[in-house]
XYZ file of C-alpha atoms in Angstrom:
519
model
C 54.023 171.497 285.359
C 52.313 172.868 282.255
C 53.591 171.720 278.852
C 53.741 174.385 276.103
C 52.886 173.031 272.676
C 54.464 175.272 270.065
C 54.643 172.924 267.062
C 50.923 172.950 266.149
C 50.863 176.741 266.430
C 53.840 177.032 264.093
C 52.185 174.693 261.611
C 49.066 176.828 261.606
C 51.225 179.736 260.467
C 53.707 177.980 258.164
C 51.274 175.892 256.071
C 49.076 178.835 255.001
C 52.208 180.832 254.163
C 53.531 177.965 252.059
C 50.187 177.668 250.272
C 50.190 181.387 249.498
C 53.813 181.240 248.314
C 53.085 178.322 245.975
C 50.071 180.179 244.610
C 52.105 183.334 243.991
C 55.105 181.531 242.485
C 53.842 181.619 238.853
C 53.138 185.352 239.125
C 56.533 186.060 240.675
C 58.202 184.003 237.944
C 56.353 185.903 235.216
C 57.231 189.227 236.848
C 60.924 188.284 236.869
C 60.793 187.157 233.218
C 59.000 190.357 232.150
C 61.630 192.460 233.899
C 64.583 190.476 232.505
C 63.343 190.869 228.927
C 61.882 194.373 229.475
C 58.345 193.267 228.614
C 55.398 195.514 229.596
C 57.424 198.558 230.587
C 55.382 200.907 232.851
C 56.010 203.772 230.413
C 53.867 201.971 227.817
C 50.591 202.561 229.680
C 48.821 205.731 230.722
C 50.104 207.111 234.016
C 47.362 207.301 236.655
C 49.670 208.192 239.500
C 48.289 211.714 239.765
C 51.759 213.131 240.072
C 52.707 211.317 243.288
C 54.446 208.338 241.804
C 58.057 207.648 242.503
C 57.921 205.033 239.753
C 56.944 207.326 236.887
C 59.516 210.091 236.335
C 58.694 212.930 233.981
C 61.911 212.329 232.025
C 63.604 209.067 231.067
C 67.143 208.419 229.894
C 67.379 207.080 226.350
C 68.890 203.695 225.533
C 72.121 205.334 224.373
C 72.446 207.240 227.644
C 72.964 210.504 225.771
C 69.631 212.263 226.198
C 66.682 212.550 228.529
C 63.233 212.849 226.990
C 59.692 213.080 228.309
C 58.619 209.659 229.535
C 56.328 208.227 226.884
C 53.194 207.995 228.990
C 53.693 211.480 230.462
C 53.979 213.209 227.067
C 50.178 213.146 226.798
C 50.032 215.681 229.606
C 53.320 217.565 229.355
C 54.335 217.603 225.702
C 57.555 216.185 224.280
C 60.790 217.686 225.599
C 64.378 216.462 225.484
C 67.798 217.549 226.694
C 71.331 216.183 226.916
C 72.181 213.972 229.873
C 75.510 215.748 230.124
C 75.058 219.506 229.899
C 77.605 221.325 227.744
C 79.777 223.943 229.431
C 78.271 226.767 227.374
C 74.634 225.742 228.038
C 72.341 227.535 230.473
C 69.512 225.148 231.381
C 66.099 226.484 232.489
C 63.144 224.400 233.681
C 59.682 225.997 233.613
C 57.131 224.405 235.980
C 53.393 224.981 236.132
C 50.066 224.016 234.618
C 48.520 224.432 231.200
C 49.472 228.129 231.009
C 53.145 227.168 231.235
C 52.562 224.461 228.668
C 51.175 227.110 226.314
C 47.563 225.996 226.087
C 45.454 226.312 224.038
C 48.420 226.300 221.682
C 51.572 224.256 222.273
C 54.930 224.348 224.055
C 56.543 225.950 220.997
C 54.625 229.184 221.609
C 54.605 229.214 225.416
C 56.445 231.978 227.248
C 59.215 229.513 228.143
C 60.021 229.179 224.433
C 59.985 232.952 223.869
C 62.436 233.372 226.771
C 64.777 230.871 225.140
C 64.463 232.500 221.712
C 65.182 236.004 222.995
C 68.123 235.036 225.198
C 69.768 233.020 222.421
C 69.334 235.918 219.999
C 71.015 238.232 222.500
C 73.878 235.929 223.450
C 77.165 235.269 221.657
C 78.720 232.680 223.945
C 75.912 230.976 225.872
C 73.257 228.581 224.586
C 70.039 229.000 226.542
C 67.848 225.925 226.854
C 64.253 226.034 228.119
C 62.602 222.774 229.166
C 58.836 223.042 229.505
C 57.354 221.150 232.460
C 53.848 222.556 232.242
C 51.323 219.800 232.998
C 47.652 219.920 232.062
C 45.576 220.630 235.196
C 48.642 220.210 237.419
C 48.304 221.896 240.802
C 51.202 223.078 242.949
C 51.244 220.059 245.274
C 51.980 217.832 242.264
C 54.706 220.147 241.039
C 56.756 219.542 244.181
C 57.495 216.056 242.836
C 58.404 217.417 239.407
C 60.618 220.068 240.983
C 62.445 217.480 243.068
C 63.089 215.426 239.933
C 64.345 218.210 237.662
C 66.826 219.360 240.293
C 68.711 216.169 239.436
C 69.226 217.297 235.820
C 71.809 220.030 236.425
C 69.502 223.057 236.105
C 70.762 226.634 236.232
C 67.320 228.102 236.789
C 63.850 226.970 237.877
C 60.884 229.163 236.902
C 57.582 228.394 238.664
C 54.214 229.778 237.547
C 51.324 228.059 239.308
C 47.991 228.717 241.009
C 45.115 228.421 238.535
C 44.589 224.668 239.021
C 44.424 224.412 242.788
C 40.655 223.870 242.995
C 40.305 221.501 240.060
C 40.412 218.291 242.055
C 38.168 216.791 244.692
C 40.902 215.613 247.004
C 41.461 214.994 250.708
C 44.864 216.018 251.954
C 45.406 213.359 254.606
C 44.997 210.286 252.401
C 45.611 211.258 248.789
C 49.391 211.047 248.730
C 49.726 207.725 250.583
C 46.915 206.123 248.578
C 48.530 207.217 245.332
C 51.895 205.803 246.420
C 50.350 202.382 247.112
C 48.519 202.428 243.772
C 51.665 203.549 241.960
C 53.669 200.702 243.492
C 51.081 198.191 242.257
C 50.939 199.768 238.809
C 54.719 199.518 238.484
C 54.427 195.703 238.448
C 54.990 194.371 234.921
C 52.052 191.970 235.210
C 49.720 194.839 236.023
C 51.135 196.856 233.115
C 50.624 193.904 230.759
C 47.013 193.456 231.883
C 46.321 197.190 231.463
C 47.743 197.160 227.944
C 45.448 194.232 227.123
C 42.375 196.319 228.014
C 43.389 199.342 225.954
C 45.228 201.440 228.518
C 48.468 201.515 226.556
C 49.590 204.953 225.374
C 48.848 204.466 221.668
C 45.333 203.129 222.274
C 44.663 205.987 224.646
C 45.811 208.523 222.058
C 43.531 206.980 219.433
C 40.516 207.015 221.739
C 40.987 210.565 223.012
C 41.315 212.729 219.935
C 38.346 214.925 220.815
C 38.856 215.194 224.554
C 42.220 216.258 225.887
C 43.350 213.529 228.300
C 44.837 214.097 231.695
C 46.054 212.031 234.582
C 44.587 214.507 237.019
C 40.972 213.903 237.994
C 39.439 217.344 237.557
C 36.024 217.822 239.144
C 34.580 219.343 235.981
C 35.469 216.231 233.982
C 32.521 214.343 235.432
C 28.881 215.030 234.652
C 28.211 215.963 238.264
C 31.419 217.959 238.562
C 29.885 221.381 238.043
C 27.154 220.621 240.584
C 29.758 219.536 243.144
C 31.098 223.069 243.532
C 29.260 224.583 246.486
C 30.008 226.792 249.459
C 32.783 225.038 251.378
C 35.049 227.507 253.239
C 36.977 224.728 254.989
C 37.843 223.073 251.669
C 38.978 226.409 250.236
C 41.095 227.110 253.322
C 42.714 223.650 253.151
C 43.622 224.061 249.493
C 44.965 227.558 250.065
C 47.150 226.291 252.912
C 48.342 223.403 250.744
C 49.224 225.873 247.986
C 51.370 227.915 250.351
C 53.200 224.895 251.772
C 53.803 223.410 248.301
C 55.166 226.650 246.891
C 57.399 227.160 249.903
C 58.637 223.562 249.653
C 59.715 224.133 246.044
C 61.507 227.354 246.967
C 63.373 225.556 249.741
C 64.237 222.624 247.471
C 65.859 224.992 244.974
C 67.692 227.034 247.575
C 69.036 223.927 249.292
C 70.312 222.739 245.900
C 71.808 226.192 245.264
C 69.757 226.598 242.075
C 68.327 229.972 241.086
C 64.533 230.185 241.271
C 62.085 232.767 239.946
C 58.349 232.918 240.661
C 55.905 234.173 238.042
C 52.718 235.770 239.343
C 50.019 234.945 236.781
C 46.955 237.023 235.964
C 43.584 236.148 234.452
C 40.779 237.392 232.237
C 38.609 239.766 234.254
C 36.458 241.613 231.736
C 35.433 238.809 229.407
C 35.103 236.000 231.944
C 31.925 235.912 234.033
C 32.181 233.810 237.212
C 31.582 230.153 236.445
C 29.112 229.565 239.257
C 27.171 231.765 241.669
C 25.033 230.565 244.574
C 23.632 231.816 247.847
C 25.366 230.581 250.957
C 23.417 229.019 253.805
C 23.324 232.294 255.743
C 20.902 233.883 253.263
C 17.316 233.027 254.222
C 14.875 231.860 251.502
C 12.846 235.083 251.774
C 15.998 237.161 251.350
C 17.036 235.037 248.382
C 13.731 235.725 246.639
C 14.009 239.451 247.341
C 17.545 239.382 245.908
C 16.393 237.574 242.754
C 13.554 240.040 242.219
C 15.937 242.989 242.447
C 18.476 241.200 240.263
C 15.852 240.632 237.564
C 14.796 244.285 237.673
C 18.423 245.324 237.225
C 18.798 242.903 234.318
C 15.945 244.634 232.498
C 17.810 247.927 232.920
C 21.011 246.710 231.247
C 21.025 249.751 228.944
C 20.552 252.112 231.894
C 23.595 251.276 234.038
C 23.028 253.952 236.690
C 19.495 252.747 237.338
C 20.619 249.117 237.249
C 23.310 249.881 239.835
C 20.687 251.094 242.306
C 19.059 247.662 242.226
C 22.440 245.913 242.380
C 23.372 247.985 245.442
C 20.167 246.787 247.094
C 21.157 243.203 246.239
C 24.559 243.842 247.790
C 22.925 244.692 251.117
C 21.332 241.229 251.133
C 24.580 239.377 250.330
C 28.003 240.364 249.038
C 28.959 236.753 248.258
C 27.048 236.278 244.990
C 29.752 236.280 242.305
C 27.609 237.213 239.306
C 26.315 240.282 241.153
C 29.842 241.701 241.323
C 30.464 240.917 237.660
C 27.272 242.733 236.657
C 28.211 245.689 238.863
C 31.683 245.816 237.322
C 30.239 246.056 233.820
C 27.806 248.756 234.919
C 30.594 250.789 236.525
C 32.614 250.506 233.324
C 29.646 251.858 231.379
C 29.413 254.960 233.557
C 33.161 255.617 233.377
C 34.386 254.350 236.754
C 37.072 251.790 235.777
C 38.740 251.574 239.204
C 35.492 250.629 240.919
C 34.720 248.288 238.031
C 38.041 246.492 238.457
C 37.425 246.091 242.190
C 34.162 244.285 241.480
C 35.698 242.171 238.687
C 38.259 240.931 241.227
C 35.585 240.199 243.835
C 33.588 238.317 241.185
C 36.662 236.174 240.547
C 37.242 235.506 244.229
C 33.617 234.678 245.094
C 33.255 232.313 242.132
C 32.162 228.936 243.533
C 34.011 227.250 240.685
C 37.365 229.008 241.143
C 39.396 228.304 238.026
C 41.451 231.489 238.371
C 44.184 232.292 240.888
C 42.583 233.952 243.914
C 43.769 237.216 245.447
C 44.765 235.365 248.614
C 46.994 233.025 246.625
C 48.415 235.966 244.709
C 49.413 237.525 248.033
C 50.881 234.221 249.215
C 53.260 234.169 246.248
C 54.409 237.715 246.887
C 54.861 237.136 250.624
C 56.888 233.967 250.047
C 59.052 235.777 247.502
C 59.822 238.472 250.089
C 60.336 235.961 252.896
C 62.819 233.846 250.955
C 64.313 236.715 248.896
C 63.208 235.130 245.625
C 62.778 237.234 242.456
C 59.169 237.469 241.305
C 57.946 238.380 237.831
C 54.649 240.242 237.996
C 53.157 238.866 234.783
C 49.736 239.898 236.038
C 50.768 243.562 236.179
C 52.337 243.322 232.721
C 49.103 242.001 231.226
C 47.008 244.569 233.073
C 49.181 247.504 232.033
C 48.819 246.373 228.408
C 45.015 246.324 228.718
C 42.532 249.166 228.367
C 41.935 250.742 231.815
C 44.134 247.984 233.315
C 41.266 245.504 233.008
C 42.413 242.510 230.903
C 40.005 240.767 228.576
C 40.183 238.830 225.321
C 43.001 241.078 224.067
C 45.309 239.346 226.551
C 43.605 235.995 227.222
C 41.964 233.559 224.812
C 39.757 232.218 227.628
C 39.643 232.554 231.422
C 43.395 232.189 232.092
C 45.380 231.212 229.007
C 47.287 234.106 227.409
C 47.211 235.015 223.736
C 50.433 234.631 221.752
C 51.108 238.305 222.388
C 50.413 237.700 226.073
C 52.990 234.901 226.185
C 55.511 237.205 224.520
C 54.834 239.930 227.090
C 55.337 237.470 229.956
C 58.563 236.212 228.371
C 59.840 239.773 228.048
C 59.073 240.437 231.710
C 60.931 237.266 232.737
C 63.993 238.198 230.682
C 63.987 241.718 232.130
C 63.840 240.359 235.691
C 66.618 237.836 235.022
C 68.827 240.665 233.771
C 67.873 242.970 236.662
C 68.800 240.247 239.161
C 72.075 239.482 237.303
C 70.899 235.913 236.834
C 71.657 236.129 233.107
C 73.925 238.582 231.299
C 73.069 238.841 227.578
C 75.533 240.474 225.198
C 73.168 242.320 222.877
C 70.135 244.604 222.919
C 67.234 244.225 220.485
C 65.105 247.008 219.034
C 61.393 246.752 218.240
C 61.990 245.823 214.613
C 64.383 243.028 215.591
C 61.837 241.653 218.070
C 59.138 241.693 215.410
C 61.398 239.886 212.962
C 62.474 237.351 215.581
C 58.908 236.580 216.655
C 57.653 236.528 213.080
C 60.262 234.003 211.975
C 59.372 231.649 214.798
C 55.627 231.889 214.171
C 56.236 231.191 210.472
C 58.067 227.995 211.461
C 55.070 226.585 213.352
C 52.990 223.779 211.761
C 50.071 224.691 209.505
C 47.563 223.194 211.946
C 48.991 225.141 214.891
C 46.270 227.811 215.095
C 43.433 225.471 214.112
C 44.419 223.106 216.914
C 44.454 226.039 219.322
C 40.917 227.050 218.333
C 39.740 223.452 218.724
C 41.230 223.223 222.217
C 39.580 226.475 223.292
C 36.245 225.075 222.140
C 36.869 221.964 224.205
C 37.981 224.005 227.229
C 34.908 226.220 227.134
C 32.623 223.222 226.855
C 34.476 221.573 229.739
C 34.110 224.717 231.861
C 30.379 225.065 231.022
C 30.878 228.462 229.349
C 27.659 228.018 227.369
C 25.767 228.824 230.577
C 27.188 232.351 230.599
C 26.985 233.489 226.969
C 24.384 236.175 227.724
C 26.678 237.768 230.290
C 29.170 238.589 227.541
C 26.867 240.632 225.334
C 28.980 243.699 224.424
C 28.049 247.113 225.795
C 30.802 249.144 224.073
C 33.197 249.131 221.128
C 35.821 247.202 223.065
C 33.326 244.442 223.743
C 32.360 244.313 220.072
C 36.023 244.006 219.093
C 36.630 241.171 221.568
C 35.281 238.679 219.027
C 37.641 240.119 216.409
C 40.579 239.662 218.783
C 39.695 236.007 219.346
C 39.531 235.261 215.614
C 42.862 237.000 215.001
C 44.408 235.006 217.849
C 43.656 231.812 215.938
C 44.723 233.203 212.548
C 41.089 233.193 211.379
C 41.544 236.328 209.293
C 38.408 235.993 207.172
C 36.175 235.573 210.220
C 37.908 238.509 211.898
C 37.274 240.742 208.869
C 33.613 239.712 208.777
C 33.159 240.583 212.452
C 35.074 243.835 211.986
C 32.777 244.831 209.129
C 29.753 244.137 211.346
C 31.191 246.377 214.040
C 31.971 249.113 211.504
C 28.429 248.995 210.126
C 26.939 249.131 213.620
C 28.963 252.121 214.787
C 28.747 253.928 211.452
C 24.981 254.084 211.815
């Protein structure tokens, strides 16, 4: 008969566990004390959860229980917003979700289209108070917004407006592991001891603000933020396909979340700068042989020397096109040449291809644009075609600096146009029913009063942020591509100065243009 000895085996397990427990006891005790006395609150340090955290809500309830406000460590990325915990009976609450365009960059939330929607609806209503809450996050992609959307549905919304798509390719992420890894990290970072240690090494919110005055901070790791970020963008069709699929599933998830909660939802289809935004990066793919690449470059250089002879240049560009149609800058050059010879429709086609073949895709692609529209039809969701609004307000339907201050961010006038389109769609769909109509003069007065109320540094801060954005996006590499070839191009600089209230600079540039064309 064989005797089974279980006691030694149990000891081998119990003693190490006891040793570990004794070692952890001081830390557990400190954690309990910190929580009891609310020491080292997680909201006091910069959020690194990348939007996945269940421990870091976008909004937090105040001590008095009366109002929600942007969680302190999320305000760096979203801007300060607040709203009543208990919504009044006469209040219509709207949440606007998206990236920096929704936030109003390069300006601020007070001039974003969400604010203009609120201003117009309140001016046109006698009985209802319209409340817009801006949830635009810097560099936030759609898969992060699903978490924000799920949260705001708890705050008694009447309407969710989603405008997203420009930020999808900003991060170097893997879809299988990112979410679970972030959840584990977020759980650890919610521990008060970890928060206390992070605050000791300067990761508290105030220290982070002080150390990041020149560079806009973000809790999203954008590829261009690192020195090697620009170089990391290369031909990777599988990566593009994965992100595009993720975009579709994220957008559909948000639609379903809203419909299941019986909350109205509207999609906004965003546009981008086509004329005054060369592709950020162009490269040959692996299918183009070295000899063919050299032949392409020779033809490209010959066409460059014929910049003032667009028809002749186009002959060389057409020869380049036979070698490869996947070189983004080629399409941009062809678009400008077609504009010069008076073929705007063909020019626009090539501007769009230049955008879509850009290896550093910081603008919503045509495939993603179609995904939005298809999902809107599939789920019977209203869609605001902000892209079409901006294009129809542009010369030859090709938007440039008149509508966008950079590659994607609208001018103040652009934000107002988008807001008007949203209001019109809400009325068409009987989602809102305003009491009054406004004429052009009343709109001008309404907009003017609000702009006058903005801080003195409002426009200067906007200009500073555009400078930072263009440096971040390596725009200095493409300055030569923006040399004007017509009056509209010359006036683009004037438009940019006016957009930042730099009247003196605008007048100086305007005088230069006048002198040039007078002679």
